[in-house]
Amino acid sequence: MPHRTAAAALVTTAALLTATGCSSSFGSDQKTAQDSAGKQHLNVLIASSGDAETKAVREAATAWAKQSGNTVTVDVAKDINQQLAQSFAGHKPPDAFYVNSDQFANYAKAGSLYPYGDQIKDTDDFAAQLRNSFTYDGKLMCLPKDTSTLALAINTELWKKAGLTAADYPTTWAQLKSVAAKLTKGGVTGLVVNGEYARLGVFMKEAGGWITDKDQTKMTADSKQNIEALTYVRSLLKSGSMKYATQVDTNWGGEALGKGKAAMTIEGNWLAGGMQADYPKVKYTVVPLPAGPAGKGTLAFSQCWGVAKDSAHHKAAVDLIEHLPTRAQQVKNAAAFGVMPSRTSALAEYAAKNPAAKAWVDAGAYAQGPVTVAGFDKVLAQFNTDLAALGSTDPAKILADLQRNGEQALTKGD
Protein backbone atom coordinates (compact mmCIF):
# COMPACT_ATOMS: atom_id res chain seq x y z
CA MET A 1 0.00 0.00 0.00
CA PRO A 2 1.14 3.62 -0.56
CA HIS A 3 1.68 4.33 3.12
CA ARG A 4 3.45 1.12 4.14
CA THR A 5 6.87 2.38 3.11
CA ALA A 6 6.69 6.07 4.00
CA ALA A 7 10.17 6.12 5.48
CA ALA A 8 11.76 4.54 2.42
CA ALA A 9 9.99 6.98 0.12
CA LEU A 10 11.22 9.94 2.15
CA VAL A 11 14.81 8.73 2.10
CA THR A 12 14.74 8.05 -1.64
CA THR A 13 13.36 11.47 -2.45
CA ALA A 14 15.67 13.27 -0.04
CA ALA A 15 18.64 11.65 -1.75
CA LEU A 16 17.33 12.66 -5.15
CA LEU A 17 16.79 16.26 -4.07
CA THR A 18 20.35 16.38 -2.84
CA ALA A 19 21.61 15.00 -6.14
CA THR A 20 19.66 17.53 -8.21
CA GLY A 21 20.48 20.50 -6.01
CA CYS A 22 17.17 21.30 -4.30
CA SER A 23 13.47 21.19 -4.98
CA SER A 24 13.41 24.65 -6.48
CA SER A 25 15.41 23.41 -9.46
CA PHE A 26 12.36 21.55 -10.76
CA GLY A 27 10.44 24.67 -11.79
CA SER A 28 10.61 26.87 -14.84
CA ASP A 29 9.64 30.48 -15.44
CA GLN A 30 8.85 29.68 -19.07
CA LYS A 31 5.22 29.16 -20.05
CA THR A 32 4.40 26.04 -22.03
CA ALA A 33 2.30 26.66 -25.13
CA GLN A 34 -1.11 25.07 -24.68
CA ASP A 35 -2.44 22.54 -27.16
CA SER A 36 -5.67 23.82 -28.71
CA ALA A 37 -6.40 20.72 -30.80
CA GLY A 38 -9.84 19.19 -30.59
CA LYS A 39 -8.46 15.81 -29.60
CA GLN A 40 -5.55 15.54 -27.19
CA HIS A 41 -3.54 12.74 -25.60
CA LEU A 42 -2.84 12.84 -21.86
CA ASN A 43 -0.23 10.91 -19.89
CA VAL A 44 -1.17 10.09 -16.30
CA LEU A 45 1.18 8.70 -13.63
CA ILE A 46 -0.12 7.00 -10.49
CA ALA A 47 1.33 5.15 -7.51
CA SER A 48 -0.96 2.16 -7.31
CA SER A 49 -1.68 0.02 -4.27
CA GLY A 50 -2.36 -2.93 -6.54
CA ASP A 51 -4.27 -4.28 -9.53
CA ALA A 52 -7.63 -3.12 -8.18
CA GLU A 53 -6.58 0.52 -7.98
CA THR A 54 -4.86 0.44 -11.36
CA LYS A 55 -7.96 -1.07 -12.96
CA ALA A 56 -10.27 1.49 -11.34
CA VAL A 57 -8.22 4.49 -12.47
CA ARG A 58 -7.79 3.16 -16.00
CA GLU A 59 -11.50 2.43 -16.34
CA ALA A 60 -12.40 5.92 -15.13
CA ALA A 61 -9.87 7.51 -17.49
CA THR A 62 -11.15 5.43 -20.40
CA ALA A 63 -14.72 6.49 -19.68
CA TRP A 64 -13.68 10.15 -19.70
CA ALA A 65 -11.70 9.68 -22.92
CA LYS A 66 -14.71 8.15 -24.64
CA GLN A 67 -16.91 11.01 -23.48
CA SER A 68 -14.43 13.79 -24.31
CA GLY A 69 -12.93 12.44 -27.52
CA ASN A 70 -9.42 12.57 -26.05
CA THR A 71 -7.12 9.65 -25.26
CA VAL A 72 -5.32 8.78 -22.02
CA THR A 73 -2.41 6.56 -21.04
CA VAL A 74 -2.24 5.65 -17.35
CA ASP A 75 1.18 4.45 -16.18
CA VAL A 76 1.98 2.95 -12.79
CA ALA A 77 5.12 4.31 -11.12
CA LYS A 78 7.65 2.11 -9.37
CA ASP A 79 8.73 5.10 -7.25
CA ILE A 80 6.47 8.05 -7.99
CA ASN A 81 8.42 10.61 -5.94
CA GLN A 82 11.63 9.78 -7.77
CA GLN A 83 10.02 9.59 -11.20
CA LEU A 84 8.20 12.90 -10.76
CA ALA A 85 11.34 14.62 -9.51
CA GLN A 86 13.25 13.41 -12.56
CA SER A 87 10.47 14.40 -14.97
CA PHE A 88 10.17 17.89 -13.45
CA ALA A 89 13.92 18.36 -13.64
CA GLY A 90 13.85 17.38 -17.32
CA HIS A 91 10.71 19.47 -18.00
CA LYS A 92 8.92 16.40 -19.39
CA PRO A 93 6.40 15.54 -16.70
CA PRO A 94 3.16 13.58 -17.11
CA ASP A 95 0.11 15.78 -17.59
CA ALA A 96 -1.65 14.55 -14.44
CA PHE A 97 -0.32 12.54 -11.52
CA TYR A 98 -0.65 11.58 -7.88
CA VAL A 99 1.06 14.02 -5.50
CA ASN A 100 2.07 12.73 -2.07
CA SER A 101 1.42 15.16 0.76
CA ASP A 102 5.03 14.96 1.95
CA GLN A 103 6.23 16.20 -1.46
CA PHE A 104 3.45 18.65 -2.26
CA ALA A 105 5.15 21.76 -0.86
CA ASN A 106 8.38 20.95 -2.69
CA TYR A 107 6.57 20.79 -6.02
CA ALA A 108 4.39 23.83 -5.30
CA LYS A 109 7.30 26.02 -4.21
CA ALA A 110 9.27 24.96 -7.26
CA GLY A 111 6.49 26.05 -9.58
CA SER A 112 6.05 22.52 -10.91
CA LEU A 113 2.29 22.44 -10.31
CA TYR A 114 -0.44 24.15 -12.29
CA PRO A 115 -2.90 25.59 -9.72
CA TYR A 116 -6.40 24.68 -10.85
CA GLY A 117 -8.41 24.67 -7.61
CA ASP A 118 -10.20 27.92 -8.45
CA GLN A 119 -11.59 26.28 -11.60
CA ILE A 120 -13.47 23.63 -9.61
CA LYS A 121 -16.99 24.66 -8.58
CA ASP A 122 -17.65 22.26 -5.70
CA THR A 123 -14.39 22.31 -3.73
CA ASP A 124 -16.39 22.81 -0.52
CA ASP A 125 -17.40 19.15 -0.78
CA PHE A 126 -13.79 18.20 -0.02
CA ALA A 127 -12.91 18.17 3.68
CA ALA A 128 -11.36 21.46 4.85
CA GLN A 129 -8.39 19.71 6.43
CA LEU A 130 -7.59 17.99 3.13
CA ARG A 131 -7.94 21.21 1.17
CA ASN A 132 -5.52 22.88 3.59
CA SER A 133 -2.97 20.11 2.99
CA PHE A 134 -2.90 20.98 -0.70
CA THR A 135 -3.06 24.76 -0.47
CA TYR A 136 0.05 26.83 -1.14
CA ASP A 137 0.30 30.62 -0.92
CA GLY A 138 -3.44 30.77 -0.46
CA LYS A 139 -4.21 28.74 -3.59
CA LEU A 140 -5.78 25.29 -3.70
CA MET A 141 -3.29 23.65 -6.05
CA CYS A 142 -4.87 20.23 -6.52
CA LEU A 143 -7.88 18.12 -5.48
CA PRO A 144 -7.49 15.46 -2.78
CA LYS A 145 -8.18 12.11 -4.41
CA ASP A 146 -9.02 10.22 -1.22
CA THR A 147 -8.17 10.15 2.49
CA SER A 148 -6.95 7.76 5.18
CA THR A 149 -6.69 7.81 8.96
CA LEU A 150 -5.11 5.52 11.55
CA ALA A 151 -6.90 3.27 14.03
CA LEU A 152 -6.14 0.22 16.19
CA ALA A 153 -6.58 -3.13 14.43
CA ILE A 154 -6.94 -6.25 16.59
CA ASN A 155 -6.47 -9.90 15.63
CA THR A 156 -9.78 -11.34 16.85
CA GLU A 157 -8.54 -14.90 17.45
CA LEU A 158 -5.48 -13.84 19.45
CA TRP A 159 -7.62 -11.42 21.44
CA LYS A 160 -10.04 -14.20 22.45
CA LYS A 161 -7.21 -16.63 23.23
CA ALA A 162 -5.89 -14.13 25.76
CA GLY A 163 -9.28 -14.15 27.50
CA LEU A 164 -10.17 -10.65 26.36
CA THR A 165 -13.57 -9.39 25.18
CA ALA A 166 -14.94 -6.26 23.53
CA ALA A 167 -15.14 -4.74 27.01
CA ASP A 168 -11.35 -4.83 27.10
CA TYR A 169 -10.76 -2.74 23.97
CA PRO A 170 -8.28 -0.13 25.24
CA THR A 171 -9.50 3.44 25.50
CA THR A 172 -6.52 4.87 27.43
CA TRP A 173 -2.74 4.57 27.29
CA ALA A 174 -2.76 2.63 30.56
CA GLN A 175 -5.22 0.11 29.16
CA LEU A 176 -3.24 -0.23 25.92
CA LYS A 177 -0.11 -0.98 27.94
CA SER A 178 -1.97 -3.55 30.00
CA VAL A 179 -3.54 -5.49 27.11
CA ALA A 180 -0.33 -5.32 25.05
CA ALA A 181 1.50 -7.02 27.91
CA LYS A 182 -1.23 -9.64 28.30
CA LEU A 183 -1.17 -10.42 24.58
CA THR A 184 2.61 -10.81 24.41
CA LYS A 185 3.55 -14.45 24.75
CA GLY A 186 5.13 -17.16 22.67
CA GLY A 187 5.73 -15.82 19.19
CA VAL A 188 3.10 -13.09 19.53
CA THR A 189 3.83 -9.45 20.33
CA GLY A 190 1.00 -7.38 21.75
CA LEU A 191 1.49 -4.34 19.53
CA VAL A 192 3.52 -4.16 16.30
CA VAL A 193 3.85 -0.94 14.29
CA ASN A 194 6.11 0.64 11.72
CA GLY A 195 8.86 2.58 13.48
CA GLU A 196 8.15 5.94 11.86
CA TYR A 197 6.49 9.24 12.67
CA ALA A 198 3.58 8.32 10.37
CA ARG A 199 2.52 5.82 13.07
CA LEU A 200 4.15 6.98 16.31
CA GLY A 201 2.98 10.53 15.68
CA VAL A 202 -0.46 9.55 16.97
CA PHE A 203 0.97 9.42 20.50
CA MET A 204 2.36 12.93 20.12
CA LYS A 205 -1.11 14.20 19.18
CA GLU A 206 -2.75 12.28 22.02
CA ALA A 207 -0.33 13.87 24.48
CA GLY A 208 -1.26 17.33 23.20
CA GLY A 209 1.84 17.88 21.09
CA TRP A 210 2.86 17.90 17.45
CA ILE A 211 5.82 18.76 15.24
CA THR A 212 4.83 22.32 14.35
CA ASP A 213 2.21 24.85 15.32
CA LYS A 214 -1.09 25.01 13.43
CA ASP A 215 0.22 27.45 10.83
CA GLN A 216 3.43 25.43 10.27
CA THR A 217 5.52 28.52 10.95
CA LYS A 218 7.02 27.46 14.29
CA MET A 219 8.56 24.20 15.49
CA THR A 220 6.98 22.65 18.60
CA ALA A 221 8.87 19.34 18.55
CA ASP A 222 10.81 19.56 21.83
CA SER A 223 7.74 20.11 24.02
CA LYS A 224 7.05 18.28 27.26
CA GLN A 225 3.97 16.76 25.62
CA ASN A 226 6.01 15.16 22.85
CA ILE A 227 8.60 13.96 25.34
CA GLU A 228 5.82 12.34 27.36
CA ALA A 229 4.51 10.64 24.22
CA LEU A 230 7.81 9.16 23.08
CA THR A 231 8.72 8.20 26.64
CA TYR A 232 5.49 6.18 26.77
CA VAL A 233 6.28 4.50 23.44
CA ARG A 234 9.82 3.78 24.62
CA SER A 235 8.45 2.09 27.75
CA LEU A 236 6.38 -0.24 25.56
CA LEU A 237 9.40 -1.05 23.41
CA LYS A 238 11.63 -1.73 26.41
CA SER A 239 8.99 -4.00 27.98
CA GLY A 240 8.82 -6.11 24.82
CA SER A 241 5.05 -5.75 24.52
CA MET A 242 5.56 -3.51 21.48
CA LYS A 243 7.93 -4.06 18.59
CA TYR A 244 8.56 -2.50 15.22
CA ALA A 245 7.46 -4.49 12.17
CA THR A 246 11.07 -5.10 11.13
CA GLN A 247 11.80 -6.63 14.55
CA VAL A 248 9.33 -9.43 13.84
CA ASP A 249 10.57 -9.97 10.28
CA THR A 250 7.68 -8.22 8.55
CA ASN A 251 7.43 -5.15 6.33
CA TRP A 252 4.44 -3.46 7.95
CA GLY A 253 1.84 -3.81 10.66
CA GLY A 254 -0.72 -5.48 8.43
CA GLU A 255 1.67 -8.28 7.57
CA ALA A 256 2.46 -8.80 11.26
CA LEU A 257 -1.26 -8.91 12.06
CA GLY A 258 -2.03 -11.28 9.19
CA LYS A 259 0.80 -13.68 10.06
CA GLY A 260 -0.23 -13.82 13.71
CA LYS A 261 2.98 -12.17 14.90
CA ALA A 262 1.06 -9.17 16.21
CA ALA A 263 -2.13 -9.15 18.25
CA MET A 264 -2.60 -5.44 17.51
CA THR A 265 -1.29 -2.88 15.07
CA ILE A 266 -1.82 0.77 14.23
CA GLU A 267 -2.73 1.10 10.56
CA GLY A 268 -4.90 3.00 8.14
CA ASN A 269 -7.94 1.95 6.15
CA TRP A 270 -5.70 0.57 3.40
CA LEU A 271 -5.34 -2.36 5.82
CA ALA A 272 -8.74 -3.63 4.66
CA GLY A 273 -7.53 -4.13 1.11
CA GLY A 274 -4.22 -5.62 2.23
CA MET A 275 -5.86 -8.13 4.56
CA GLN A 276 -8.43 -9.14 1.96
CA ALA A 277 -5.72 -9.72 -0.64
CA ASP A 278 -3.07 -11.41 1.51
CA TYR A 279 -4.82 -12.81 4.60
CA PRO A 280 -8.52 -13.25 3.74
CA LYS A 281 -9.08 -15.85 6.46
CA VAL A 282 -7.71 -13.74 9.31
CA LYS A 283 -10.43 -12.03 11.30
CA TYR A 284 -9.75 -8.64 12.83
CA THR A 285 -11.57 -5.73 14.42
CA VAL A 286 -10.81 -2.04 14.03
CA VAL A 287 -11.39 0.27 17.00
CA PRO A 288 -10.47 3.89 17.77
CA LEU A 289 -6.95 4.55 19.01
CA PRO A 290 -6.79 4.83 22.81
CA ALA A 291 -6.93 8.41 24.06
CA GLY A 292 -3.86 9.97 25.62
CA PRO A 293 -3.41 12.66 28.29
CA ALA A 294 -4.87 15.28 25.92
CA GLY A 295 -7.60 13.10 24.44
CA LYS A 296 -8.11 11.37 21.11
CA GLY A 297 -5.60 11.63 18.31
CA THR A 298 -4.80 10.17 14.93
CA LEU A 299 -3.08 11.13 11.69
CA ALA A 300 -4.60 11.78 8.27
CA PHE A 301 -3.00 10.96 4.93
CA SER A 302 -3.91 11.90 1.41
CA GLN A 303 -2.69 12.39 -2.12
CA CYS A 304 -3.96 14.88 -4.64
CA TRP A 305 -4.43 14.93 -8.39
CA GLY A 306 -1.69 17.23 -9.66
CA VAL A 307 -1.41 18.88 -13.05
CA ALA A 308 2.05 19.76 -14.35
CA LYS A 309 2.77 23.40 -15.06
CA ASP A 310 4.90 22.22 -18.00
CA SER A 311 1.98 20.25 -19.47
CA ALA A 312 0.60 21.48 -22.79
CA HIS A 313 -2.84 20.13 -21.85
CA HIS A 314 -3.98 22.13 -18.81
CA LYS A 315 -7.63 22.42 -19.81
CA ALA A 316 -7.99 18.77 -20.75
CA ALA A 317 -6.10 17.60 -17.66
CA VAL A 318 -8.34 19.62 -15.34
CA ASP A 319 -11.40 18.26 -17.14
CA LEU A 320 -10.10 14.71 -16.61
CA ILE A 321 -9.45 15.37 -12.93
CA GLU A 322 -12.94 16.78 -12.46
CA HIS A 323 -14.18 13.39 -13.68
CA LEU A 324 -11.88 11.21 -11.57
CA PRO A 325 -12.84 12.25 -8.00
CA THR A 326 -16.60 12.59 -8.50
CA ARG A 327 -18.80 11.32 -5.70
CA ALA A 328 -19.85 8.25 -7.69
CA GLN A 329 -16.27 7.45 -8.70
CA GLN A 330 -14.97 7.83 -5.14
CA VAL A 331 -17.62 5.44 -3.82
CA LYS A 332 -16.68 3.00 -6.57
CA ASN A 333 -12.97 3.32 -5.74
CA ALA A 334 -13.69 2.71 -2.05
CA ALA A 335 -15.40 -0.55 -2.90
CA ALA A 336 -12.64 -1.55 -5.32
CA PHE A 337 -9.52 -0.94 -3.26
CA GLY A 338 -10.41 0.28 0.24
CA VAL A 339 -9.65 4.01 0.16
CA MET A 340 -11.94 6.46 1.93
CA PRO A 341 -13.50 9.26 -0.14
CA SER A 342 -12.18 12.80 0.23
CA ARG A 343 -15.60 14.24 -0.57
CA THR A 344 -17.78 14.59 2.52
CA SER A 345 -20.88 13.55 0.57
CA ALA A 346 -19.18 10.39 -0.67
CA LEU A 347 -17.71 9.67 2.77
CA ALA A 348 -21.17 9.55 4.28
CA GLU A 349 -22.24 6.97 1.71
CA TYR A 350 -19.02 5.01 2.28
CA ALA A 351 -19.60 4.96 6.04
CA ALA A 352 -23.12 3.62 5.60
CA LYS A 353 -21.89 0.82 3.35
CA ASN A 354 -18.83 -0.04 5.47
CA PRO A 355 -19.76 -0.18 9.17
CA ALA A 356 -16.53 -2.08 9.94
CA ALA A 357 -14.61 1.06 8.93
CA LYS A 358 -16.40 3.28 11.47
CA ALA A 359 -13.26 3.90 13.56
CA TRP A 360 -11.36 5.15 10.52
CA VAL A 361 -14.25 7.31 9.31
CA ASP A 362 -14.94 8.87 12.71
CA ALA A 363 -11.24 9.61 13.21
CA GLY A 364 -11.38 12.15 10.41
CA ALA A 365 -13.06 14.59 12.79
CA TYR A 366 -9.93 14.90 14.96
CA ALA A 367 -7.13 13.80 12.63
CA GLN A 368 -3.84 15.69 12.28
CA GLY A 369 -2.72 16.37 8.72
CA PRO A 370 0.90 16.11 7.57
CA VAL A 371 3.55 18.80 7.73
CA THR A 372 3.54 20.40 4.28
CA VAL A 373 6.57 22.68 4.22
CA ALA A 374 9.06 22.71 1.36
CA GLY A 375 12.16 20.71 2.25
CA PHE A 376 10.59 19.19 5.37
CA ASP A 377 10.62 15.69 3.91
CA LYS A 378 14.35 15.57 4.62
CA VAL A 379 13.71 16.54 8.24
CA LEU A 380 11.14 13.78 8.59
CA ALA A 381 13.45 11.24 6.99
CA GLN A 382 16.00 11.93 9.73
CA PHE A 383 13.26 11.82 12.37
CA ASN A 384 12.27 8.37 11.14
CA THR A 385 15.89 7.22 11.35
CA ASP A 386 16.05 8.46 14.94
CA LEU A 387 12.74 6.84 15.87
CA ALA A 388 14.06 3.50 14.68
CA ALA A 389 16.45 3.66 17.65
CA LEU A 390 13.89 4.99 20.16
CA GLY A 391 14.14 1.88 22.33
CA SER A 392 17.73 2.78 23.26
CA THR A 393 17.73 6.56 22.81
CA ASP A 394 16.60 9.42 25.03
CA PRO A 395 13.33 10.80 23.58
CA ALA A 396 14.41 14.31 24.58
CA LYS A 397 17.49 14.03 22.34
CA ILE A 398 15.47 12.77 19.38
CA LEU A 399 13.03 15.65 19.73
CA ALA A 400 15.78 18.23 20.24
CA ASP A 401 17.36 17.10 16.98
CA LEU A 402 13.97 17.27 15.25
CA GLN A 403 13.46 20.77 16.64
CA ARG A 404 16.82 21.97 15.36
CA ASN A 405 16.48 20.37 11.93
CA GLY A 406 12.93 21.61 11.58
CA GLU A 407 13.82 25.18 12.47
CA GLN A 408 16.46 25.18 9.75
CA ALA A 409 13.92 23.89 7.22
CA LEU A 410 11.32 26.46 8.22
CA THR A 411 13.90 29.23 7.88
CA LYS A 412 15.05 28.08 4.45
CA GLY A 413 11.72 26.83 3.17
CA ASP A 414 13.75 24.56 0.89
C-alpha positions in Angstrom: 0.0 0.0 0.0 1.1 3.6 -0.6 1.7 4.3 3.1 3.5 1.1 4.1 6.9 2.4 3.1 6.7 6.1 4.0 10.2 6.1 5.5 11.8 4.5 2.4 10.0 7.0 0.1 11.2 9.9 2.1 14.8 8.7 2.1 14.7 8.1 -1.6 13.4 11.5 -2.4 15.7 13.3 0.0 18.6 11.7 -1.8 17.3 12.7 -5.2 16.8 16.3 -4.1 20.4 16.4 -2.8 21.6 15.0 -6.1 19.7 17.5 -8.2 20.5 20.5 -6.0 17.2 21.3 -4.3 13.5 21.2 -5.0 13.4 24.7 -6.5 15.4 23.4 -9.5 12.4 21.6 -10.8 10.4 24.7 -11.8 10.6 26.9 -14.8 9.6 30.5 -15.4 8.9 29.7 -19.1 5.2 29.2 -20.1 4.4 26.0 -22.0 2.3 26.7 -25.1 -1.1 25.1 -24.7 -2.4 22.5 -27.2 -5.7 23.8 -28.7 -6.4 20.7 -30.8 -9.8 19.2 -30.6 -8.5 15.8 -29.6 -5.5 15.5 -27.2 -3.5 12.7 -25.6 -2.8 12.8 -21.9 -0.2 10.9 -19.9 -1.2 10.1 -16.3 1.2 8.7 -13.6 -0.1 7.0 -10.5 1.3 5.1 -7.5 -1.0 2.2 -7.3 -1.7 0.0 -4.3 -2.4 -2.9 -6.5 -4.3 -4.3 -9.5 -7.6 -3.1 -8.2 -6.6 0.5 -8.0 -4.9 0.4 -11.4 -8.0 -1.1 -13.0 -10.3 1.5 -11.3 -8.2 4.5 -12.5 -7.8 3.2 -16.0 -11.5 2.4 -16.3 -12.4 5.9 -15.1 -9.9 7.5 -17.5 -11.1 5.4 -20.4 -14.7 6.5 -19.7 -13.7 10.2 -19.7 -11.7 9.7 -22.9 -14.7 8.2 -24.6 -16.9 11.0 -23.5 -14.4 13.8 -24.3 -12.9 12.4 -27.5 -9.4 12.6 -26.1 -7.1 9.6 -25.3 -5.3 8.8 -22.0 -2.4 6.6 -21.0 -2.2 5.6 -17.4 1.2 4.4 -16.2 2.0 3.0 -12.8 5.1 4.3 -11.1 7.6 2.1 -9.4 8.7 5.1 -7.2 6.5 8.0 -8.0 8.4 10.6 -5.9 11.6 9.8 -7.8 10.0 9.6 -11.2 8.2 12.9 -10.8 11.3 14.6 -9.5 13.2 13.4 -12.6 10.5 14.4 -15.0 10.2 17.9 -13.5 13.9 18.4 -13.6 13.8 17.4 -17.3 10.7 19.5 -18.0 8.9 16.4 -19.4 6.4 15.5 -16.7 3.2 13.6 -17.1 0.1 15.8 -17.6 -1.7 14.6 -14.4 -0.3 12.5 -11.5 -0.7 11.6 -7.9 1.1 14.0 -5.5 2.1 12.7 -2.1 1.4 15.2 0.8 5.0 15.0 2.0 6.2 16.2 -1.5 3.4 18.7 -2.3 5.1 21.8 -0.9 8.4 21.0 -2.7 6.6 20.8 -6.0 4.4 23.8 -5.3 7.3 26.0 -4.2 9.3 25.0 -7.3 6.5 26.1 -9.6 6.1 22.5 -10.9 2.3 22.4 -10.3 -0.4 24.2 -12.3 -2.9 25.6 -9.7 -6.4 24.7 -10.8 -8.4 24.7 -7.6 -10.2 27.9 -8.4 -11.6 26.3 -11.6 -13.5 23.6 -9.6 -17.0 24.7 -8.6 -17.7 22.3 -5.7 -14.4 22.3 -3.7 -16.4 22.8 -0.5 -17.4 19.2 -0.8 -13.8 18.2 0.0 -12.9 18.2 3.7 -11.4 21.5 4.9 -8.4 19.7 6.4 -7.6 18.0 3.1 -7.9 21.2 1.2 -5.5 22.9 3.6 -3.0 20.1 3.0 -2.9 21.0 -0.7 -3.1 24.8 -0.5 0.0 26.8 -1.1 0.3 30.6 -0.9 -3.4 30.8 -0.5 -4.2 28.7 -3.6 -5.8 25.3 -3.7 -3.3 23.7 -6.0 -4.9 20.2 -6.5 -7.9 18.1 -5.5 -7.5 15.5 -2.8 -8.2 12.1 -4.4 -9.0 10.2 -1.2 -8.2 10.2 2.5 -6.9 7.8 5.2 -6.7 7.8 9.0 -5.1 5.5 11.6 -6.9 3.3 14.0 -6.1 0.2 16.2 -6.6 -3.1 14.4 -6.9 -6.3 16.6 -6.5 -9.9 15.6 -9.8 -11.3 16.9 -8.5 -14.9 17.5 -5.5 -13.8 19.4 -7.6 -11.4 21.4 -10.0 -14.2 22.4 -7.2 -16.6 23.2 -5.9 -14.1 25.8 -9.3 -14.2 27.5 -10.2 -10.6 26.4 -13.6 -9.4 25.2 -14.9 -6.3 23.5 -15.1 -4.7 27.0 -11.3 -4.8 27.1 -10.8 -2.7 24.0 -8.3 -0.1 25.2 -9.5 3.4 25.5 -6.5 4.9 27.4 -2.7 4.6 27.3 -2.8 2.6 30.6 -5.2 0.1 29.2 -3.2 -0.2 25.9 -0.1 -1.0 27.9 -2.0 -3.5 30.0 -3.5 -5.5 27.1 -0.3 -5.3 25.1 1.5 -7.0 27.9 -1.2 -9.6 28.3 -1.2 -10.4 24.6 2.6 -10.8 24.4 3.6 -14.5 24.8 5.1 -17.2 22.7 5.7 -15.8 19.2 3.1 -13.1 19.5 3.8 -9.4 20.3 1.0 -7.4 21.8 1.5 -4.3 19.5 3.5 -4.2 16.3 3.8 -0.9 14.3 6.1 0.6 11.7 8.9 2.6 13.5 8.1 5.9 11.9 6.5 9.2 12.7 3.6 8.3 10.4 2.5 5.8 13.1 4.1 7.0 16.3 3.0 10.5 15.7 -0.5 9.5 17.0 1.0 9.4 20.5 2.4 12.9 20.1 -1.1 14.2 19.2 -2.8 12.3 22.0 -0.3 13.9 24.5 -1.3 17.3 23.2 1.8 17.9 21.1 2.9 17.9 17.4 5.8 18.8 15.2 4.8 22.3 14.3 2.2 24.8 15.3 -1.1 25.0 13.4 0.2 27.5 10.8 3.4 25.4 10.3 5.5 28.5 10.9 7.0 27.5 14.3 8.6 24.2 15.5 7.0 22.7 18.6 8.9 19.3 18.5 10.8 19.6 21.8 7.7 20.1 24.0 7.1 18.3 27.3 4.0 16.8 25.6 6.0 15.2 22.8 8.6 14.0 25.3 5.8 12.3 27.4 4.5 10.6 24.2 7.8 9.2 23.1 8.7 8.2 26.6 5.5 6.2 26.8 6.3 4.5 23.4 9.8 3.8 24.6 8.5 2.1 27.7 6.4 -0.2 25.6 9.4 -1.0 23.4 11.6 -1.7 26.4 9.0 -4.0 28.0 8.8 -6.1 24.8 5.0 -5.7 24.5 5.6 -3.5 21.5 7.9 -4.1 18.6 8.6 -2.5 15.2 7.5 -4.5 12.2 11.1 -5.1 11.1 11.8 -6.6 14.6 9.3 -9.4 13.8 10.6 -10.0 10.3 7.7 -8.2 8.6 7.4 -5.2 6.3 4.4 -3.5 7.9 1.8 -3.8 10.7 -0.7 -5.5 8.4 1.7 -8.3 7.6 2.5 -8.8 11.3 -1.3 -8.9 12.1 -2.0 -11.3 9.2 0.8 -13.7 10.1 -0.2 -13.8 13.7 3.0 -12.2 14.9 1.1 -9.2 16.2 -2.1 -9.2 18.2 -2.6 -5.4 17.5 -1.3 -2.9 15.1 -1.8 0.8 14.2 -2.7 1.1 10.6 -4.9 3.0 8.1 -7.9 1.9 6.1 -5.7 0.6 3.4 -5.3 -2.4 5.8 -8.7 -3.6 4.7 -7.5 -4.1 1.1 -4.2 -5.6 2.2 -5.9 -8.1 4.6 -8.4 -9.1 2.0 -5.7 -9.7 -0.6 -3.1 -11.4 1.5 -4.8 -12.8 4.6 -8.5 -13.3 3.7 -9.1 -15.8 6.5 -7.7 -13.7 9.3 -10.4 -12.0 11.3 -9.7 -8.6 12.8 -11.6 -5.7 14.4 -10.8 -2.0 14.0 -11.4 0.3 17.0 -10.5 3.9 17.8 -7.0 4.5 19.0 -6.8 4.8 22.8 -6.9 8.4 24.1 -3.9 10.0 25.6 -3.4 12.7 28.3 -4.9 15.3 25.9 -7.6 13.1 24.4 -8.1 11.4 21.1 -5.6 11.6 18.3 -4.8 10.2 14.9 -3.1 11.1 11.7 -4.6 11.8 8.3 -3.0 11.0 4.9 -3.9 11.9 1.4 -2.7 12.4 -2.1 -4.0 14.9 -4.6 -4.4 14.9 -8.4 -1.7 17.2 -9.7 -1.4 18.9 -13.0 2.0 19.8 -14.4 2.8 23.4 -15.1 4.9 22.2 -18.0 2.0 20.3 -19.5 0.6 21.5 -22.8 -2.8 20.1 -21.8 -4.0 22.1 -18.8 -7.6 22.4 -19.8 -8.0 18.8 -20.7 -6.1 17.6 -17.7 -8.3 19.6 -15.3 -11.4 18.3 -17.1 -10.1 14.7 -16.6 -9.4 15.4 -12.9 -12.9 16.8 -12.5 -14.2 13.4 -13.7 -11.9 11.2 -11.6 -12.8 12.2 -8.0 -16.6 12.6 -8.5 -18.8 11.3 -5.7 -19.8 8.2 -7.7 -16.3 7.4 -8.7 -15.0 7.8 -5.1 -17.6 5.4 -3.8 -16.7 3.0 -6.6 -13.0 3.3 -5.7 -13.7 2.7 -2.0 -15.4 -0.5 -2.9 -12.6 -1.6 -5.3 -9.5 -0.9 -3.3 -10.4 0.3 0.2 -9.7 4.0 0.2 -11.9 6.5 1.9 -13.5 9.3 -0.1 -12.2 12.8 0.2 -15.6 14.2 -0.6 -17.8 14.6 2.5 -20.9 13.6 0.6 -19.2 10.4 -0.7 -17.7 9.7 2.8 -21.2 9.5 4.3 -22.2 7.0 1.7 -19.0 5.0 2.3 -19.6 5.0 6.0 -23.1 3.6 5.6 -21.9 0.8 3.4 -18.8 0.0 5.5 -19.8 -0.2 9.2 -16.5 -2.1 9.9 -14.6 1.1 8.9 -16.4 3.3 11.5 -13.3 3.9 13.6 -11.4 5.2 10.5 -14.2 7.3 9.3 -14.9 8.9 12.7 -11.2 9.6 13.2 -11.4 12.1 10.4 -13.1 14.6 12.8 -9.9 14.9 15.0 -7.1 13.8 12.6 -3.8 15.7 12.3 -2.7 16.4 8.7 0.9 16.1 7.6 3.6 18.8 7.7 3.5 20.4 4.3 6.6 22.7 4.2 9.1 22.7 1.4 12.2 20.7 2.3 10.6 19.2 5.4 10.6 15.7 3.9 14.3 15.6 4.6 13.7 16.5 8.2 11.1 13.8 8.6 13.5 11.2 7.0 16.0 11.9 9.7 13.3 11.8 12.4 12.3 8.4 11.1 15.9 7.2 11.4 16.0 8.5 14.9 12.7 6.8 15.9 14.1 3.5 14.7 16.5 3.7 17.7 13.9 5.0 20.2 14.1 1.9 22.3 17.7 2.8 23.3 17.7 6.6 22.8 16.6 9.4 25.0 13.3 10.8 23.6 14.4 14.3 24.6 17.5 14.0 22.3 15.5 12.8 19.4 13.0 15.7 19.7 15.8 18.2 20.2 17.4 17.1 17.0 14.0 17.3 15.3 13.5 20.8 16.6 16.8 22.0 15.4 16.5 20.4 11.9 12.9 21.6 11.6 13.8 25.2 12.5 16.5 25.2 9.8 13.9 23.9 7.2 11.3 26.5 8.2 13.9 29.2 7.9 15.1 28.1 4.4 11.7 26.8 3.2 13.8 24.6 0.9 
